[in-house]
PDB file of C-alpha atoms in Angstrom:
ATOM      1  CA  MET A 977      32.707  26.199  43.403  1.00 38.00           C
ATOM      2  CA  GLY A 978      34.824  23.640  41.566  1.00 40.00           C
ATOM      3  CA  THR A 979      34.754  22.576  37.978  1.00 41.00           C
ATOM      4  CA  GLY A 980      34.144  18.864  38.552  1.00 41.00           C
ATOM      5  CA  LEU A 981      35.621  17.914  35.186  1.00 41.00           C
ATOM      6  CA  ALA A 982      36.409  14.384  36.291  1.00 38.00           C
ATOM      7  CA  ASN A 983      32.727  13.635  36.940  1.00 47.00           C
ATOM      8  CA  ALA A 984      31.112  15.414  33.991  1.00 48.00           C
ATOM      9  CA  ASP A 985      31.867  13.321  30.915  1.00 54.00           C
ATOM     10  CA  ASP A 986      31.561  15.320  27.692  1.00 58.00           C
ATOM     11  CA  SER A 987      30.782  12.278  25.552  1.00 63.00           C
ATOM     12  CA  LEU A 988      27.302  11.908  24.066  1.00 65.00           C
ATOM     13  CA  PRO A 989      25.969   8.976  22.023  1.00 66.00           C
ATOM     14  CA  SER A 990      26.054   9.149  18.239  1.00 72.00           C
ATOM     15  CA  SER A 991      22.794   8.811  16.354  1.00 70.00           C
ATOM     16  CA  ASN A 992      23.474   5.319  14.915  1.00 70.00           C
ATOM     17  CA  TYR A 993      20.456   6.015  12.741  1.00 70.00           C
ATOM     18  CA  ALA A 994      19.742   4.757   9.251  1.00 72.00           C
ATOM     19  CA  PRO A 995      16.357   4.766   7.501  1.00 72.00           C
ATOM     20  CA  PRO A 996      14.831   1.263   7.400  1.00 73.00           C
ATOM     21  CA  ALA A 997      15.588  -0.291   4.039  1.00 74.00           C
ATOM     22  CA  GLY A 998      12.397  -2.330   3.719  1.00 78.00           C
ATOM     23  CA  GLY A 999      12.216  -5.018   1.053  1.00 81.00           C
ATOM     24  CA  THR A1000      10.482  -6.157  -2.109  1.00 86.00           C
ATOM     25  CA  PHE A1001       6.873  -7.341  -2.046  1.00 91.00           C
ATOM     26  CA  PHE A1002       3.912  -7.916  -4.363  1.00 92.00           C
ATOM     27  CA  LEU A1003       0.520  -6.193  -4.233  1.00 95.00           C
ATOM     28  CA  LEU A1004      -2.518  -7.410  -6.155  1.00 93.00           C
ATOM     29  CA  ALA A1005      -6.303  -7.623  -6.122  1.00 93.00           C
ATOM     30  CA  ASP A1006      -7.646 -11.162  -6.421  1.00 90.00           C
ATOM     31  CA  SER A1007     -11.099 -10.064  -7.626  1.00 92.00           C
ATOM     32  CA  SER A1008     -13.470  -7.168  -8.141  1.00 93.00           C
ATOM     33  CA  PHE A1009     -16.020  -6.166  -5.490  1.00 96.00           C
ATOM     34  CA  SER A1010     -19.556  -4.862  -5.204  1.00 95.00           C
ATOM     35  CA  SER A1011     -20.407  -1.798  -3.121  1.00 95.00           C
ATOM     36  CA  SER A1012     -21.828  -4.051  -0.378  1.00 95.00           C
ATOM     37  CA  GLU A1013     -18.640  -6.142  -0.081  1.00 96.00           C
ATOM     38  CA  GLU A1014     -15.490  -5.323   1.835  1.00 96.00           C
ATOM     39  CA  ALA A1015     -12.801  -4.521  -0.696  1.00 96.00           C
ATOM     40  CA  LYS A1016      -9.350  -5.944  -0.017  1.00 96.00           C
ATOM     41  CA  VAL A1017      -5.962  -6.448  -1.624  1.00 97.00           C
ATOM     42  CA  ARG A1018      -3.405  -9.190  -1.119  1.00 95.00           C
ATOM     43  CA  LEU A1019       0.196  -8.465  -0.188  1.00 94.00           C
ATOM     44  CA  GLU A1020       2.935 -11.062  -0.559  1.00 90.00           C
ATOM     45  CA  ALA A1021       6.204 -10.416   1.281  1.00 86.00           C
ATOM     46  CA  PRO A1022       9.119 -12.809   1.945  1.00 78.00           C
ATOM     47  CA  GLY A1023       8.265 -14.379   5.287  1.00 63.00           C
ATOM     48  CA  ARG A1024      11.048 -16.902   5.806  1.00 63.00           C
ATOM     49  CA  ASP A1025      14.538 -15.639   4.969  1.00 63.00           C
ATOM     50  CA  TYR A1026      16.688 -12.658   5.977  1.00 58.00           C
ATOM     51  CA  ARG A1027      14.587 -10.288   3.847  1.00 65.00           C
ATOM     52  CA  ARG A1028      11.817 -10.540   6.425  1.00 71.00           C
ATOM     53  CA  TYR A1029      14.049  -9.020   9.097  1.00 65.00           C
ATOM     54  CA  GLN A1030      14.839  -6.091   6.808  1.00 70.00           C
ATOM     55  CA  MET A1031      11.118  -5.391   6.529  1.00 77.00           C
ATOM     56  CA  GLU A1032      10.188  -6.022  10.161  1.00 76.00           C
ATOM     57  CA  GLU A1033      12.203  -3.000  11.265  1.00 75.00           C
ATOM     58  CA  TYR A1034       9.698  -0.726   9.522  1.00 77.00           C
ATOM     59  CA  GLY A1035       6.861  -1.968  11.716  1.00 78.00           C
ATOM     60  CA  GLY A1036       4.213  -2.653   9.077  1.00 86.00           C
ATOM     61  CA  VAL A1037       3.097  -1.482   5.655  1.00 92.00           C
ATOM     62  CA  ASP A1038       1.797   2.005   4.848  1.00 94.00           C
ATOM     63  CA  VAL A1039      -1.342   1.879   2.704  1.00 97.00           C
ATOM     64  CA  ARG A1040      -3.037   4.685   0.807  1.00 97.00           C
ATOM     65  CA  LEU A1041      -6.346   4.353  -1.034  1.00 98.00           C
ATOM     66  CA  TYR A1042      -7.155   6.825  -3.823  1.00 98.00           C
ATOM     67  CA  ARG A1043     -10.266   7.241  -5.926  1.00 98.00           C
ATOM     68  CA  ILE A1044      -9.544   7.708  -9.634  1.00 97.00           C
ATOM     69  CA  PRO A1045     -11.757  10.524 -11.014  1.00 96.00           C
ATOM     70  CA  ASP A1046     -11.619   9.454 -14.693  1.00 95.00           C
ATOM     71  CA  PRO A1047     -11.260   5.657 -14.596  1.00 95.00           C
ATOM     72  CA  MET A1048     -11.585   4.996 -18.327  1.00 94.00           C
ATOM     73  CA  ALA A1049      -8.854   7.486 -19.234  1.00 93.00           C
ATOM     74  CA  PHE A1050      -6.626   6.021 -16.519  1.00 95.00           C
ATOM     75  CA  LEU A1051      -7.093   2.456 -17.765  1.00 93.00           C
ATOM     76  CA  ARG A1052      -6.449   3.452 -21.385  1.00 90.00           C
ATOM     77  CA  GLN A1053      -3.046   4.822 -20.356  1.00 88.00           C
ATOM     78  CA  GLN A1054      -1.933   1.528 -18.801  1.00 88.00           C
ATOM     79  CA  LYS A1055      -0.030  -0.818 -21.102  1.00 83.00           C
ATOM     80  CA  ASN A1056      -0.440  -3.802 -18.761  1.00 83.00           C
ATOM     81  CA  LEU A1057      -3.383  -3.955 -16.348  1.00 83.00           C
ATOM     82  CA  HIS A1058      -1.554  -6.614 -14.346  1.00 83.00           C
ATOM     83  CA  ARG A1059       1.239  -4.139 -13.609  1.00 88.00           C
ATOM     84  CA  ILE A1060      -0.153  -0.685 -12.903  1.00 90.00           C
ATOM     85  CA  VAL A1061       2.377   2.110 -13.435  1.00 91.00           C
ATOM     86  CA  VAL A1062       1.936   5.352 -11.472  1.00 93.00           C
ATOM     87  CA  GLN A1063       4.953   7.550 -10.844  1.00 92.00           C
ATOM     88  CA  PRO A1064       5.676   7.971  -7.109  1.00 91.00           C
ATOM     89  CA  GLN A1065       6.124  11.202  -5.164  1.00 86.00           C
ATOM     90  CA  TYR A1066       9.407  10.332  -3.450  1.00 86.00           C
ATOM     91  CA  LEU A1067       9.982  12.334  -0.284  1.00 82.00           C
ATOM     92  CA  GLY A1068      12.851  10.577   1.464  1.00 78.00           C
ATOM     93  CA  ASP A1069      13.257  10.252   5.203  1.00 75.00           C
ATOM     94  CA  GLY A1070      12.704  13.965   5.836  1.00 72.00           C
ATOM     95  CA  LEU A1071      14.132  16.128   8.628  1.00 77.00           C
ATOM     96  CA  ASN A1072      12.048  14.892  11.546  1.00 76.00           C
ATOM     97  CA  ASN A1073      14.560  12.349  12.861  1.00 75.00           C
ATOM     98  CA  THR A1074      17.499  14.674  12.140  1.00 77.00           C
ATOM     99  CA  LEU A1075      15.912  17.445  14.196  1.00 81.00           C
ATOM    100  CA  THR A1076      15.134  14.966  16.982  1.00 80.00           C
ATOM    101  CA  TRP A1077      18.787  13.976  17.246  1.00 77.00           C
ATOM    102  CA  LEU A1078      20.018  17.584  17.017  1.00 82.00           C
ATOM    103  CA  TRP A1079      17.663  18.670  19.794  1.00 80.00           C
ATOM    104  CA  ASP A1080      18.684  15.797  22.061  1.00 79.00           C
ATOM    105  CA  ASN A1081      22.357  16.435  21.296  1.00 78.00           C
ATOM    106  CA  TRP A1082      22.152  20.167  21.964  1.00 79.00           C
ATOM    107  CA  TYR A1083      20.178  19.580  25.151  1.00 77.00           C
ATOM    108  CA  GLY A1084      22.748  17.050  26.363  1.00 77.00           C
ATOM    109  CA  LYS A1085      25.637  19.424  25.674  1.00 78.00           C
ATOM    110  CA  SER A1086      23.889  22.262  27.493  1.00 78.00           C
ATOM    111  CA  ARG A1087      23.460  20.020  30.528  1.00 74.00           C
ATOM    112  CA  ARG A1088      27.166  19.163  30.377  1.00 76.00           C
ATOM    113  CA  VAL A1089      27.989  22.874  30.478  1.00 77.00           C
ATOM    114  CA  MET A1090      25.852  23.290  33.586  1.00 73.00           C
ATOM    115  CA  GLN A1091      27.520  20.282  35.204  1.00 73.00           C
ATOM    116  CA  ARG A1092      30.953  21.790  34.659  1.00 75.00           C
ATOM    117  CA  THR A1093      29.814  24.983  36.357  1.00 76.00           C
ATOM    118  CA  PHE A1094      29.313  23.271  39.718  1.00 74.00           C
ATOM    119  CA  SER A1095      31.403  20.763  41.600  1.00 77.00           C
ATOM    120  CA  SER A1096      30.348  17.168  41.946  1.00 77.00           C
ATOM    121  CA  GLN A1097      29.624  17.632  45.655  1.00 78.00           C
ATOM    122  CA  SER A1098      27.445  20.675  44.967  1.00 78.00           C
ATOM    123  CA  ARG A1099      25.384  18.772  42.410  1.00 73.00           C
ATOM    124  CA  GLN A1100      24.930  15.857  44.802  1.00 78.00           C
ATOM    125  CA  ASN A1101      23.722  18.189  47.552  1.00 79.00           C
ATOM    126  CA  VAL A1102      21.192  19.773  45.201  1.00 76.00           C
ATOM    127  CA  THR A1103      19.794  16.480  43.904  1.00 76.00           C
ATOM    128  CA  GLN A1104      19.502  15.136  47.450  1.00 80.00           C
ATOM    129  CA  ALA A1105      17.433  18.166  48.397  1.00 80.00           C
ATOM    130  CA  LEU A1106      15.459  18.151  45.107  1.00 75.00           C
ATOM    131  CA  PRO A1107      15.390  14.581  43.704  1.00 78.00           C
ATOM    132  CA  GLU A1108      13.323  15.701  40.700  1.00 68.00           C
ATOM    133  CA  LEU A1109      16.436  17.471  39.342  1.00 66.00           C
ATOM    134  CA  HIS A1110      18.401  14.221  39.145  1.00 67.00           C
ATOM    135  CA  LEU A1111      18.788  13.269  35.477  1.00 67.00           C
ATOM    136  CA  GLY A1112      20.543   9.941  35.819  1.00 65.00           C
ATOM    137  CA  ASN A1113      21.272   8.573  32.344  1.00 68.00           C
ATOM    138  CA  ALA A1114      18.575  10.623  30.631  1.00 66.00           C
ATOM    139  CA  ILE A1115      20.940  12.719  28.522  1.00 68.00           C
ATOM    140  CA  ILE A1116      22.889   9.742  27.193  1.00 69.00           C
ATOM    141  CA  LYS A1117      19.863   7.692  26.190  1.00 73.00           C
ATOM    142  CA  PRO A1118      19.588   7.240  22.411  1.00 73.00           C
ATOM    143  CA  SER A1119      17.054   9.401  20.615  1.00 75.00           C
ATOM    144  CA  ARG A1120      13.687   7.906  19.756  1.00 75.00           C
ATOM    145  CA  TYR A1121      13.176   7.866  16.018  1.00 74.00           C
ATOM    146  CA  VAL A1122       9.985   7.587  13.996  1.00 74.00           C
ATOM    147  CA  GLN A1123       9.759   5.374  10.911  1.00 75.00           C
ATOM    148  CA  ASN A1124       8.565   7.966   8.406  1.00 78.00           C
ATOM    149  CA  ASN A1125       6.839   7.206   5.140  1.00 84.00           C
ATOM    150  CA  GLN A1126       9.337   8.023   2.395  1.00 86.00           C
ATOM    151  CA  PHE A1127       6.658   8.773  -0.212  1.00 91.00           C
ATOM    152  CA  SER A1128       4.290  11.733  -0.112  1.00 92.00           C
ATOM    153  CA  PRO A1129       0.627  11.286  -1.175  1.00 94.00           C
ATOM    154  CA  LEU A1130      -0.112  11.453  -4.890  1.00 95.00           C
ATOM    155  CA  LYS A1131      -1.510  14.878  -5.752  1.00 93.00           C
ATOM    156  CA  LYS A1132      -3.307  13.763  -8.894  1.00 93.00           C
ATOM    157  CA  TYR A1133      -5.874  11.517  -7.195  1.00 96.00           C
ATOM    158  CA  PRO A1134      -8.231  12.229  -4.260  1.00 97.00           C
ATOM    159  CA  LEU A1135      -7.055  10.417  -1.121  1.00 97.00           C
ATOM    160  CA  VAL A1136      -9.823   8.322   0.453  1.00 97.00           C
ATOM    161  CA  GLU A1137      -7.873   7.019   3.456  1.00 96.00           C
ATOM    162  CA  GLN A1138      -4.401   6.060   4.624  1.00 96.00           C
ATOM    163  CA  PHE A1139      -3.180   3.826   7.445  1.00 95.00           C
ATOM    164  CA  ARG A1140      -0.348   1.573   8.578  1.00 92.00           C
ATOM    165  CA  TYR A1141      -1.241  -2.120   8.620  1.00 93.00           C
ATOM    166  CA  PRO A1142       0.553  -4.648  10.881  1.00 90.00           C
ATOM    167  CA  LEU A1143       2.121  -6.815   8.211  1.00 86.00           C
ATOM    168  CA  TRP A1144       3.726  -9.477  10.404  1.00 83.00           C
ATOM    169  CA  GLN A1145       0.992  -9.606  13.057  1.00 84.00           C
ATOM    170  CA  ALA A1146      -1.827 -10.074  10.532  1.00 84.00           C
ATOM    171  CA  LYS A1147      -3.342 -13.496   9.928  1.00 86.00           C
ATOM    172  CA  PRO A1148      -1.819 -15.139   6.824  1.00 83.00           C
ATOM    173  CA  VAL A1149      -4.018 -16.131   3.901  1.00 82.00           C
ATOM    174  CA  GLU A1150      -5.310 -19.671   4.373  1.00 77.00           C
ATOM    175  CA  PRO A1151      -6.363 -22.117   1.638  1.00 72.00           C
ATOM    176  CA  GLN A1152     -10.081 -22.668   1.252  1.00 70.00           C
ATOM    177  CA  GLN A1153     -11.613 -25.404   3.335  1.00 72.00           C
ATOM    178  CA  GLY A1154     -11.477 -28.757   1.638  1.00 67.00           C
ATOM    179  CA  VAL A1155      -8.439 -27.882  -0.487  1.00 65.00           C
ATOM    180  CA  LYS A1156      -6.027 -30.772  -0.059  1.00 67.00           C
ATOM    181  CA  LEU A1157      -3.548 -32.285  -2.476  1.00 64.00           C
ATOM    182  CA  GLU A1158      -2.985 -35.958  -1.833  1.00 67.00           C
ATOM    183  CA  GLY A1159       0.677 -36.931  -1.887  1.00 62.00           C
ATOM    184  CA  ALA A1160       1.971 -33.336  -1.735  1.00 57.00           C
ATOM    185  CA  SER A1161       5.059 -33.329   0.477  1.00 54.00           C
ATOM    186  CA  SER A1162       6.134 -29.693   0.112  1.00 53.00           C
ATOM    187  CA  ASN A1163       3.106 -28.352   2.025  1.00 57.00           C
ATOM    188  CA  PHE A1164       3.184 -25.371  -0.329  1.00 56.00           C
ATOM    189  CA  ILE A1165      -0.451 -24.427   0.304  1.00 63.00           C
ATOM    190  CA  SER A1166       0.037 -23.965   4.047  1.00 71.00           C
ATOM    191  CA  PRO A1167      -0.336 -20.398   5.426  1.00 75.00           C
ATOM    192  CA  GLN A1168       2.864 -18.373   5.070  1.00 77.00           C
ATOM    193  CA  PRO A1169       3.811 -15.277   7.122  1.00 76.00           C
ATOM    194  CA  GLY A1170       3.757 -12.144   5.019  1.00 79.00           C
ATOM    195  CA  ASN A1171       1.027 -13.408   2.655  1.00 87.00           C
ATOM    196  CA  ILE A1172      -1.958 -11.415   3.909  1.00 91.00           C
ATOM    197  CA  TYR A1173      -5.159  -9.642   2.931  1.00 94.00           C
ATOM    198  CA  ILE A1174      -5.404  -5.923   3.701  1.00 96.00           C
ATOM    199  CA  PRO A1175      -9.038  -4.812   4.227  1.00 96.00           C
ATOM    200  CA  LEU A1176     -10.105  -1.544   2.612  1.00 97.00           C
ATOM    201  CA  GLY A1177     -13.717  -1.408   3.789  1.00 95.00           C
ATOM    202  CA  GLN A1178     -16.858  -0.982   1.696  1.00 97.00           C
ATOM    203  CA  GLN A1179     -16.399   1.531  -1.106  1.00 97.00           C
ATOM    204  CA  GLU A1180     -18.718   3.312  -3.509  1.00 96.00           C
ATOM    205  CA  PRO A1181     -18.745   2.086  -7.121  1.00 97.00           C
ATOM    206  CA  GLY A1182     -15.666   3.274  -8.986  1.00 97.00           C
ATOM    207  CA  LEU A1183     -12.007   2.573  -9.664  1.00 98.00           C
ATOM    208  CA  TYR A1184      -9.496   2.839  -6.825  1.00 98.00           C
ATOM    209  CA  LEU A1185      -5.723   2.976  -6.737  1.00 98.00           C
ATOM    210  CA  VAL A1186      -3.964   1.267  -3.826  1.00 98.00           C
ATOM    211  CA  GLU A1187      -0.426   2.343  -2.937  1.00 97.00           C
ATOM    212  CA  ALA A1188       1.572   0.254  -0.434  1.00 96.00           C
ATOM    213  CA  MET A1189       4.990   1.257   0.956  1.00 93.00           C
ATOM    214  CA  VAL A1190       7.595  -0.406   3.173  1.00 90.00           C
ATOM    215  CA  GLY A1191      10.719   1.688   3.675  1.00 86.00           C
ATOM    216  CA  GLY A1192      12.065   2.677   0.268  1.00 87.00           C
ATOM    217  CA  TYR A1193       9.961   0.077  -1.586  1.00 91.00           C
ATOM    218  CA  ARG A1194       6.549   0.713  -3.127  1.00 94.00           C
ATOM    219  CA  ALA A1195       3.890  -1.182  -5.090  1.00 95.00           C
ATOM    220  CA  THR A1196       0.552  -0.218  -6.633  1.00 96.00           C
ATOM    221  CA  THR A1197      -2.562  -1.963  -7.885  1.00 96.00           C
ATOM    222  CA  VAL A1198      -6.143  -1.074  -8.760  1.00 97.00           C
ATOM    223  CA  VAL A1199      -9.413  -2.232  -7.215  1.00 97.00           C
ATOM    224  CA  PHE A1200     -12.611  -2.433  -9.278  1.00 97.00           C
ATOM    225  CA  VAL A1201     -15.863  -1.748  -7.413  1.00 97.00           C
ATOM    226  CA  SER A1202     -19.097  -2.230  -9.346  1.00 96.00           C
ATOM    227  CA  ASP A1203     -22.609  -3.576  -8.868  1.00 96.00           C
ATOM    228  CA  THR A1204     -22.606  -4.619 -12.531  1.00 95.00           C
ATOM    229  CA  VAL A1205     -21.237  -7.807 -14.036  1.00 93.00           C
ATOM    230  CA  ALA A1206     -20.367  -8.172 -17.727  1.00 93.00           C
ATOM    231  CA  LEU A1207     -20.540 -11.345 -19.806  1.00 93.00           C
ATOM    232  CA  SER A1208     -18.907 -11.469 -23.216  1.00 92.00           C
ATOM    233  CA  LYS A1209     -18.433 -13.641 -26.277  1.00 90.00           C
ATOM    234  CA  VAL A1210     -15.800 -12.943 -28.908  1.00 88.00           C
ATOM    235  CA  SER A1211     -15.402 -14.257 -32.443  1.00 86.00           C
ATOM    236  CA  GLY A1212     -12.981 -13.507 -35.253  1.00 82.00           C
ATOM    237  CA  ASN A1213     -14.350 -10.034 -35.975  1.00 87.00           C
ATOM    238  CA  GLU A1214     -17.092  -9.374 -33.438  1.00 90.00           C
ATOM    239  CA  LEU A1215     -17.623  -8.916 -29.701  1.00 91.00           C
ATOM    240  CA  LEU A1216     -20.900  -9.305 -27.811  1.00 93.00           C
ATOM    241  CA  VAL A1217     -21.195  -7.855 -24.301  1.00 94.00           C
ATOM    242  CA  TRP A1218     -24.128  -8.185 -21.895  1.00 95.00           C
ATOM    243  CA  THR A1219     -24.225  -6.201 -18.651  1.00 95.00           C
ATOM    244  CA  ALA A1220     -26.434  -7.166 -15.710  1.00 95.00           C
ATOM    245  CA  GLY A1221     -26.800  -6.398 -12.015  1.00 94.00           C
ATOM    246  CA  LYS A1222     -24.729  -8.580  -9.698  1.00 92.00           C
ATOM    247  CA  LYS A1223     -27.542  -9.127  -7.184  1.00 90.00           C
ATOM    248  CA  GLN A1224     -30.785  -9.329  -9.178  1.00 91.00           C
ATOM    249  CA  GLY A1225     -29.496 -10.044 -12.682  1.00 90.00           C
ATOM    250  CA  GLU A1226     -31.426  -7.147 -14.217  1.00 94.00           C
ATOM    251  CA  ALA A1227     -30.213  -5.584 -17.457  1.00 93.00           C
ATOM    252  CA  LYS A1228     -27.845  -2.624 -17.069  1.00 92.00           C
ATOM    253  CA  PRO A1229     -28.369  -0.213 -19.960  1.00 94.00           C
ATOM    254  CA  GLY A1230     -26.159   2.817 -20.511  1.00 95.00           C
ATOM    255  CA  SER A1231     -22.870   1.109 -19.651  1.00 94.00           C
ATOM    256  CA  GLU A1232     -19.867   2.541 -21.500  1.00 96.00           C
ATOM    257  CA  ILE A1233     -17.752  -0.225 -23.082  1.00 94.00           C
ATOM    258  CA  LEU A1234     -14.229   0.044 -24.498  1.00 94.00           C
ATOM    259  CA  TRP A1235     -12.611  -2.817 -26.409  1.00 92.00           C
ATOM    260  CA  THR A1236      -8.830  -2.483 -26.301  1.00 90.00           C
ATOM    261  CA  ASP A1237      -5.802  -4.568 -27.204  1.00 85.00           C
ATOM    262  CA  GLY A1238      -3.611  -2.895 -24.551  1.00 80.00           C
ATOM    263  CA  LEU A1239      -2.077  -0.503 -27.081  1.00 82.00           C
ATOM    264  CA  GLY A1240      -5.163   1.494 -27.942  1.00 84.00           C
ATOM    265  CA  VAL A1241      -8.945   1.429 -28.084  1.00 89.00           C
ATOM    266  CA  MET A1242     -10.125  -0.612 -31.080  1.00 91.00           C
ATOM    267  CA  THR A1243     -13.782   0.379 -30.766  1.00 92.00           C
ATOM    268  CA  ARG A1244     -16.326   1.467 -28.174  1.00 94.00           C
ATOM    269  CA  GLY A1245     -20.038   1.698 -27.512  1.00 95.00           C
ATOM    270  CA  VAL A1246     -22.874   1.892 -24.968  1.00 95.00           C
ATOM    271  CA  THR A1247     -25.172  -0.965 -23.954  1.00 95.00           C
ATOM    272  CA  ASP A1248     -28.813  -0.675 -25.063  1.00 95.00           C
ATOM    273  CA  ASP A1249     -32.006  -1.110 -23.032  1.00 95.00           C
ATOM    274  CA  SER A1250     -31.456  -4.876 -22.889  1.00 94.00           C
ATOM    275  CA  GLY A1251     -27.938  -4.363 -21.520  1.00 93.00           C
ATOM    276  CA  THR A1252     -26.267  -5.718 -24.669  1.00 94.00           C
ATOM    277  CA  LEU A1253     -23.762  -4.280 -27.123  1.00 94.00           C
ATOM    278  CA  GLN A1254     -22.276  -5.648 -30.346  1.00 93.00           C
ATOM    279  CA  LEU A1255     -18.913  -4.323 -31.524  1.00 92.00           C
ATOM    280  CA  GLN A1256     -17.315  -5.009 -34.897  1.00 92.00           C
ATOM    281  CA  HIS A1257     -13.522  -5.320 -35.173  1.00 91.00           C
ATOM    282  CA  ILE A1258     -10.908  -7.910 -36.059  1.00 88.00           C
ATOM    283  CA  SER A1259     -10.225  -9.716 -32.796  1.00 85.00           C
ATOM    284  CA  PRO A1260      -6.638  -9.941 -31.529  1.00 87.00           C
ATOM    285  CA  GLU A1261      -5.514 -12.990 -29.590  1.00 85.00           C
ATOM    286  CA  ARG A1262      -5.594 -11.013 -26.342  1.00 86.00           C
ATOM    287  CA  SER A1263      -7.834  -8.078 -25.591  1.00 88.00           C
ATOM    288  CA  TYR A1264      -9.549  -6.304 -22.701  1.00 90.00           C
ATOM    289  CA  ILE A1265     -13.081  -5.092 -22.163  1.00 92.00           C
ATOM    290  CA  LEU A1266     -13.247  -1.982 -19.995  1.00 94.00           C
ATOM    291  CA  GLY A1267     -16.633  -0.905 -18.705  1.00 94.00           C
ATOM    292  CA  LYS A1268     -18.268   1.814 -16.643  1.00 96.00           C
ATOM    293  CA  ASP A1269     -21.930   1.573 -15.680  1.00 95.00           C
ATOM    294  CA  ALA A1270     -24.408   4.389 -15.090  1.00 93.00           C
ATOM    295  CA  GLU A1271     -23.724   4.370 -11.322  1.00 94.00           C
ATOM    296  CA  GLY A1272     -19.988   4.881 -11.814  1.00 95.00           C
ATOM    297  CA  GLY A1273     -18.998   1.267 -11.211  1.00 95.00           C
ATOM    298  CA  VAL A1274     -15.975   0.067 -13.190  1.00 96.00           C
ATOM    299  CA  PHE A1275     -15.310  -3.461 -14.421  1.00 94.00           C
ATOM    300  CA  CYS A1276     -12.783  -5.223 -16.635  1.00 92.00           C
ATOM    301  CA  LEU A1277     -12.702  -8.485 -18.592  1.00 89.00           C
ATOM    302  CA  ARG A1278      -9.862 -10.185 -20.400  1.00 85.00           C
ATOM    303  CA  GLU A1279     -10.590 -11.958 -23.680  1.00 76.00           C
ATOM    304  CA  LEU A1280      -8.540 -14.750 -25.258  1.00 70.00           C
ATOM    305  CA  LEU A1281      -9.284 -15.768 -28.827  1.00 65.00           C
ATOM    306  CA  LEU A1282      -8.200 -19.301 -29.669  1.00 57.00           C
ATOM    307  CA  ARG A1283      -7.342 -19.650 -33.332  1.00 57.00           C
ATOM    308  CA  LYS A1284      -7.077 -22.938 -35.186  1.00 53.00           C
TER     309      LYS A1284
END
C-alpha cells in the first residue's frame, strides 16, 4: 500500500458563514377586527434599494402571535400606543450552524485520513468495483446552513402561533379601486415590493401582540379583536361613551372603560344597561379610551379636544 499524498488534498473549505443581518422595517395594524374577520398586520420594508438585498438573504419574516392575558394592564403600561414597547428575548444565532460546520469539517478530515491510508490506484480499484463508495466532491461542498430566528419566544405571553411568511413573494398592498390622483407624476400610490399584509386568521375577542423578526431586527404591534364598537363625545370636563355590537347595533352593557392621557388613568367606569357611561374629568388635548367588553373583546379610541 502507498500513501498517495499527491492525490489526497488536505484542504477543506472554510465556513464563510455570517448570520444574515436583516434590515429595518415597520409593523402596524391598520384597523381593529371582529371575531368573524381575518385579522392582519401590515409590514413595510425597503423594497427598492440595497437594503432589500440585505433582507432577502433571510428568506422571509418570522411572525409570532401572542394573546395578552390582562389587556387593560398591558395597555396602561404603554406610554405610546402607536409604538408598543416589549423587551425582546434575544437568543443570537445559536450553535446549530456551528455544529453543522464542525461535523462536516471533522467528517471531511476523517475521510482524508482514510485516503492517505491507501494508494490512489487502490482507491480507484475499490470505487470501480463499488461505485457507491465514490465520494466525488462531497466532502468539499460547503455546509448547508439554516437561517435561525435570533429571538426566542416571549415567556410572559401565551403563544398562539408562529410561522415564517414569504416577504418578497407576497402580493404588495394595492390602493383601493377608484383611487386616482389626477396630475400625480410620482406614482407614489402604486404597489411597492415589501409593503404587504400578513394574515393572522380569525381570532377570538381579545388583545394580541404581534412580533415580527428579520435577522437581528425586530418590531412589535398590537391587534384589537372585538365584536363591540365604542362611540364617544368629549367636552372640557366630561366624556360620554356608548358601546354597541358591531353587527346588530345592540347595546353592550358591562364594558370596562378606562380614560387615560397616556401617563396614567384619569378615571374609569362600566357601561350601564343602555351601553352608555359618563365620566367626569378635565379633558386633556389628547387622550385615549381603552375598553374591554363582557366577551373579552378589547377596543381603543383616541380623543382630540380642540380648544379655542
